[in-house]
Coordinates of C-alpha atoms and ligand atoms in Angstrom, one line a residue:
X325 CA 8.8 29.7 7.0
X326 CA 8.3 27.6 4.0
X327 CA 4.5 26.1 3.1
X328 CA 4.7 22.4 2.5
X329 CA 4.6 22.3 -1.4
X330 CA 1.1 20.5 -2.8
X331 CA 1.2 19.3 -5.8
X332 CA -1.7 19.7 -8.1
X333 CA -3.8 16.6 -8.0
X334 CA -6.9 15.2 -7.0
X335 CA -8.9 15.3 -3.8
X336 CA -7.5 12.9 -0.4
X337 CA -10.5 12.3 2.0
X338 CA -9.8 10.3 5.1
X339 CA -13.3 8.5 6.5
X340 CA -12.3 6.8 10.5
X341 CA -14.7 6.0 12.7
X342 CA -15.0 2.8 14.9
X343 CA -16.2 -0.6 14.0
X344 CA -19.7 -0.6 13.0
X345 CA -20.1 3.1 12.8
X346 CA -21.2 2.7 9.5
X347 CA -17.9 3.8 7.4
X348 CA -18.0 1.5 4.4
X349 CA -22.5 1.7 4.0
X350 CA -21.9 5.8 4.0
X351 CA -19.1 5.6 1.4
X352 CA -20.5 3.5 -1.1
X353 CA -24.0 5.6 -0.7
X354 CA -21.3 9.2 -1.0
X355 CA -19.4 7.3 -4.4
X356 CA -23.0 7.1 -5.5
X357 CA -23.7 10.6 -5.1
X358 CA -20.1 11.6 -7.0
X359 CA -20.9 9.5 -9.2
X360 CA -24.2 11.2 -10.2
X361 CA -22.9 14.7 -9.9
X362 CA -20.1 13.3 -12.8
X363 CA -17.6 13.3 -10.0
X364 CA -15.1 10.7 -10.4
X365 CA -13.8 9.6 -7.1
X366 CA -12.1 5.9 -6.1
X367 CA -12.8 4.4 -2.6
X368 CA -9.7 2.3 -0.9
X369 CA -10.2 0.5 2.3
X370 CA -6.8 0.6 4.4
X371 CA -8.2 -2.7 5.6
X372 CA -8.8 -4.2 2.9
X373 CA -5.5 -3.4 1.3
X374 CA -3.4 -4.7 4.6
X375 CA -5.7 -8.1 4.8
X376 CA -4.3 -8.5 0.9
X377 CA -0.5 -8.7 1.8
X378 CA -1.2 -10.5 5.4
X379 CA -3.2 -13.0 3.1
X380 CA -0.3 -12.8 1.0
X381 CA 2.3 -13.5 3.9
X382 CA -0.2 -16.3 5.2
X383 CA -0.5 -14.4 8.6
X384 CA -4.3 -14.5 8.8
X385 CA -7.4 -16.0 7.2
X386 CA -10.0 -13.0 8.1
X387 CA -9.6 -9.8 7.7
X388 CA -10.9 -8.9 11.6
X389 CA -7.8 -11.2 12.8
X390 CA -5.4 -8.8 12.3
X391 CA -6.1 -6.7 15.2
X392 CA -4.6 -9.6 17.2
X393 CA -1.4 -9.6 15.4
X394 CA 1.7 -8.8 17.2
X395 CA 1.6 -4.7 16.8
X396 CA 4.9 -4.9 14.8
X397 CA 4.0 -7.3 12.5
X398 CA 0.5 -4.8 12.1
X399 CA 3.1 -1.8 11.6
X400 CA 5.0 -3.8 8.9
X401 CA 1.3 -3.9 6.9
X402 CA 0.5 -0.7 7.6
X403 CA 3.5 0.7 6.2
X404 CA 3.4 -1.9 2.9
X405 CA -0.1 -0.4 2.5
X406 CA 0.8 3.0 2.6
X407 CA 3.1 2.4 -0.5
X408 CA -0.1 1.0 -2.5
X409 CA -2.2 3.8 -1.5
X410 CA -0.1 6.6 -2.3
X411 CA 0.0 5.4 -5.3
X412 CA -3.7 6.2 -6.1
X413 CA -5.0 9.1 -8.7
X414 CA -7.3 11.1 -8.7
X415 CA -9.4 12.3 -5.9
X416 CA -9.6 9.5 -3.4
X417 CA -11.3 8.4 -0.3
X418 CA -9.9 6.5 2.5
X419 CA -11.5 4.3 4.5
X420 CA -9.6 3.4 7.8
X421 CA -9.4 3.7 11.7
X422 CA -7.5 6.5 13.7
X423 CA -7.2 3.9 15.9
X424 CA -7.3 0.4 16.4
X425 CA -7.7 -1.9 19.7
X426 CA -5.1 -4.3 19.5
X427 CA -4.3 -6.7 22.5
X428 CA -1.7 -4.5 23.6
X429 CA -3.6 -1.1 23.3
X430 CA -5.0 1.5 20.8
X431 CA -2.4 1.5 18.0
X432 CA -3.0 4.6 15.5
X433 CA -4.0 3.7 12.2
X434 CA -2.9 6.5 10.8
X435 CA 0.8 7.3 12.5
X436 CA 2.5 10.8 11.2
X437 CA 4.3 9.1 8.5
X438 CA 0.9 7.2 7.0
X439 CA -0.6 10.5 7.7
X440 CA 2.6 13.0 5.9
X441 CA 2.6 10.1 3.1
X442 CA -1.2 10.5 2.3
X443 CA -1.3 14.2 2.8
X444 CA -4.8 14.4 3.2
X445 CA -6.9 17.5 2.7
X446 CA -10.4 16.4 4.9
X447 CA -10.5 13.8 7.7
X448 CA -13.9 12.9 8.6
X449 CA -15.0 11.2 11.9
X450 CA -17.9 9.2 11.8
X451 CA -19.7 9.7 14.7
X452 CA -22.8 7.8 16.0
X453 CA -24.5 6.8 19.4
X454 CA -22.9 3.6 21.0
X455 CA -25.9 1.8 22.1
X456 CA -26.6 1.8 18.2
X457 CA -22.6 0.9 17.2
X458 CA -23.2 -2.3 19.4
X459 CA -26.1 -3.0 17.7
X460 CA -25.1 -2.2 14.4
X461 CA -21.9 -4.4 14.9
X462 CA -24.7 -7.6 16.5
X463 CA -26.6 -7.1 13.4
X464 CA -23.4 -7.8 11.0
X465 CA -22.2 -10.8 13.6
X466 CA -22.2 -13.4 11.0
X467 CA -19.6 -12.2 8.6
X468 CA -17.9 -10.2 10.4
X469 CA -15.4 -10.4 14.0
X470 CA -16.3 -7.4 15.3
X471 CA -15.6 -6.5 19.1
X472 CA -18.6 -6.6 21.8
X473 CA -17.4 -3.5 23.7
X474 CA -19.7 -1.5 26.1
X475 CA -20.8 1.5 24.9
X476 CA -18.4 3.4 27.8
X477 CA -15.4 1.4 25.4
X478 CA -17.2 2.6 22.8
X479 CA -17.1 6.1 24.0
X480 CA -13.8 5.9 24.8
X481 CA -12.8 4.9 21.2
X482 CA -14.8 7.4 19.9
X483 CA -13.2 10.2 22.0
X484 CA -9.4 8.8 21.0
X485 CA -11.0 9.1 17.1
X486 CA -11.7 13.2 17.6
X487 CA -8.2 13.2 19.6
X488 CA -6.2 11.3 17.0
X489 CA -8.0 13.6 14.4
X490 CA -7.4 16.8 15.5
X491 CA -3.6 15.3 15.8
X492 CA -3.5 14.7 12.1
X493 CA -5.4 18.1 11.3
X494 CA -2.1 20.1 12.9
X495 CA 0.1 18.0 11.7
X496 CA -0.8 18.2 8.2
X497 CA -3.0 20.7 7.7
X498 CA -6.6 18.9 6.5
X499 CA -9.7 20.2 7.3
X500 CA -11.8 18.3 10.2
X501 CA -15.5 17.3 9.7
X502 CA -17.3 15.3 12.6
X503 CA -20.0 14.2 10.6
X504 CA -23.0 11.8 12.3
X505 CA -24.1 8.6 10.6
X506 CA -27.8 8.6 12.5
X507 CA -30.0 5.6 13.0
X508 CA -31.8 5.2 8.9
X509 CA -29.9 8.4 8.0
X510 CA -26.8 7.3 6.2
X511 CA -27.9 9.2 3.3
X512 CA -27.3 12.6 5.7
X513 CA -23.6 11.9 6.0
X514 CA -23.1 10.7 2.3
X515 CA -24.0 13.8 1.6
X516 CA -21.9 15.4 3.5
X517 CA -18.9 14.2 3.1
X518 CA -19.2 13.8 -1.2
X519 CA -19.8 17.8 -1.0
X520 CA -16.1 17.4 0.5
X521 CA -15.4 17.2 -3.6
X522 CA -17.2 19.8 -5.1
X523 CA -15.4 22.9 -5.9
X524 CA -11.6 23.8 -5.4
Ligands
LIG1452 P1 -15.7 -1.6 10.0 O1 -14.8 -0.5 10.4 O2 -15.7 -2.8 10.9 O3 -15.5 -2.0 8.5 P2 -17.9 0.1 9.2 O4 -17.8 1.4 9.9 O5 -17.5 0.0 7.8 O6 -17.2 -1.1 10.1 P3 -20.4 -0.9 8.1 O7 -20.0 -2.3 7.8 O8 -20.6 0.1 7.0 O9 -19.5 -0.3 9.3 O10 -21.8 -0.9 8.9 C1 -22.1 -1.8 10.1 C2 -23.6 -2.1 10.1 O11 -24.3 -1.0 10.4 C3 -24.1 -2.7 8.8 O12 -25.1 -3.7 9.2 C4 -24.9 -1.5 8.2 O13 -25.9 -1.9 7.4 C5 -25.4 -0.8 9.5 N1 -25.6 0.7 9.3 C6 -24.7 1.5 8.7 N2 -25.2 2.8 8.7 C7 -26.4 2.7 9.3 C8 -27.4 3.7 9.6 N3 -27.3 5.0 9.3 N4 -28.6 3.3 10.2 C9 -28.7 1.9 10.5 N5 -27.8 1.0 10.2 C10 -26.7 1.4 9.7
LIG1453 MG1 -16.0 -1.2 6.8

């Protein structure tokens, strides 16, 4: 048996949890919190980073189009983001889906090779009660696509989140934390997941 080797470098977070959970409003407050305990940690959104090259490639004009994309042509973005990303120093969080409703399904956003290419050491689900995800995503309606699901699609997703994570957890080895982004708390799980950097 031979441990994967790990090189020395800094920390790899993963942060999924469904639309509107509240992923990037608890990771700008946790960068916050780094940043005041002199932690110096970078923030990527997957997202973000495959909306740049479809942009790029003229595919789509907003960034919650891309769900809608044929599933290869999301696979070919996925895979040109993963490049960027890996490329990333220090300790670094990611903010992405472990899975995403396309029109043909849930499509993982983070398939084994995004996953053995990151080599992350913590994923963290974001976890909150659907009845408050379809409100949170209402709220946000005006600058942002967002699906209405029903909160038992909701609960669905949610369940195919802790699935997909545990998935990645064997596969590579990272550390699990279901953390709960509750309703005026998102301080609660900033917390939590910036103490993800302190120590070894
Ligand atoms: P996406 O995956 O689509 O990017 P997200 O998970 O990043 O979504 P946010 O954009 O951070 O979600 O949050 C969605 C909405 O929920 C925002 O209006 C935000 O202000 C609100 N929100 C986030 N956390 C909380 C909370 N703990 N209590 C109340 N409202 C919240
Ligand atoms: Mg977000």
């Amino acid at each position: 048996f031979v441990m994967p080797s790990v090189e020395k470098r800094g920390k790899i977070v993963i942060v999924t949890g469904v639309p509107g959970v509240g992923k990037t409003t608890v990771l700008n407050a946790a960068l916050d919190l780094c940043r005041e305990s002199g932690r110096e940690v970078s923030l990527l959104n997957y997202g973000n980073v495959m909306f740049e090259e479809a942009s790029r490639r003229g595919l789509v004009r907003a960034r919650d189009e891309m769900r809608h994309l044929p599933v290869k042509t999301q696979t070919e973005l996925q895979l040109k983001a993963s490049e960027l990303i890996r490329q990333a120093k220090g300790n670094v969080i990611v903010d992405t889906h472990t899975f995403i409703n396309t029109l043909k399904g849930y499509m993982p956003g983070i398939p084994s090779w995004v996953a053995d290419s990151l080599k992350p050491d913590a994923i963290v689900l974001l976890e909150a009660d659907p009845e408050e995800i379809s409100r949170r995503r209402m709220k946000d309606a005006a600058i942002r696509m967002r699906e209405a699901d029903s909160p038992e699609r909701i609960t669905e997703h949610q369940f195919m989140g802790r699935s997909g994570a545990a998935a990645i957890s064997v596969q590579t080895g990272c550390t699990v934390v279901i953390a709960k982004n509750r309703e005026g708390a998102h301080l609660e799980a900033a917390k939590a997941i910036a103490s993800l950097f302190e120590g070894e």
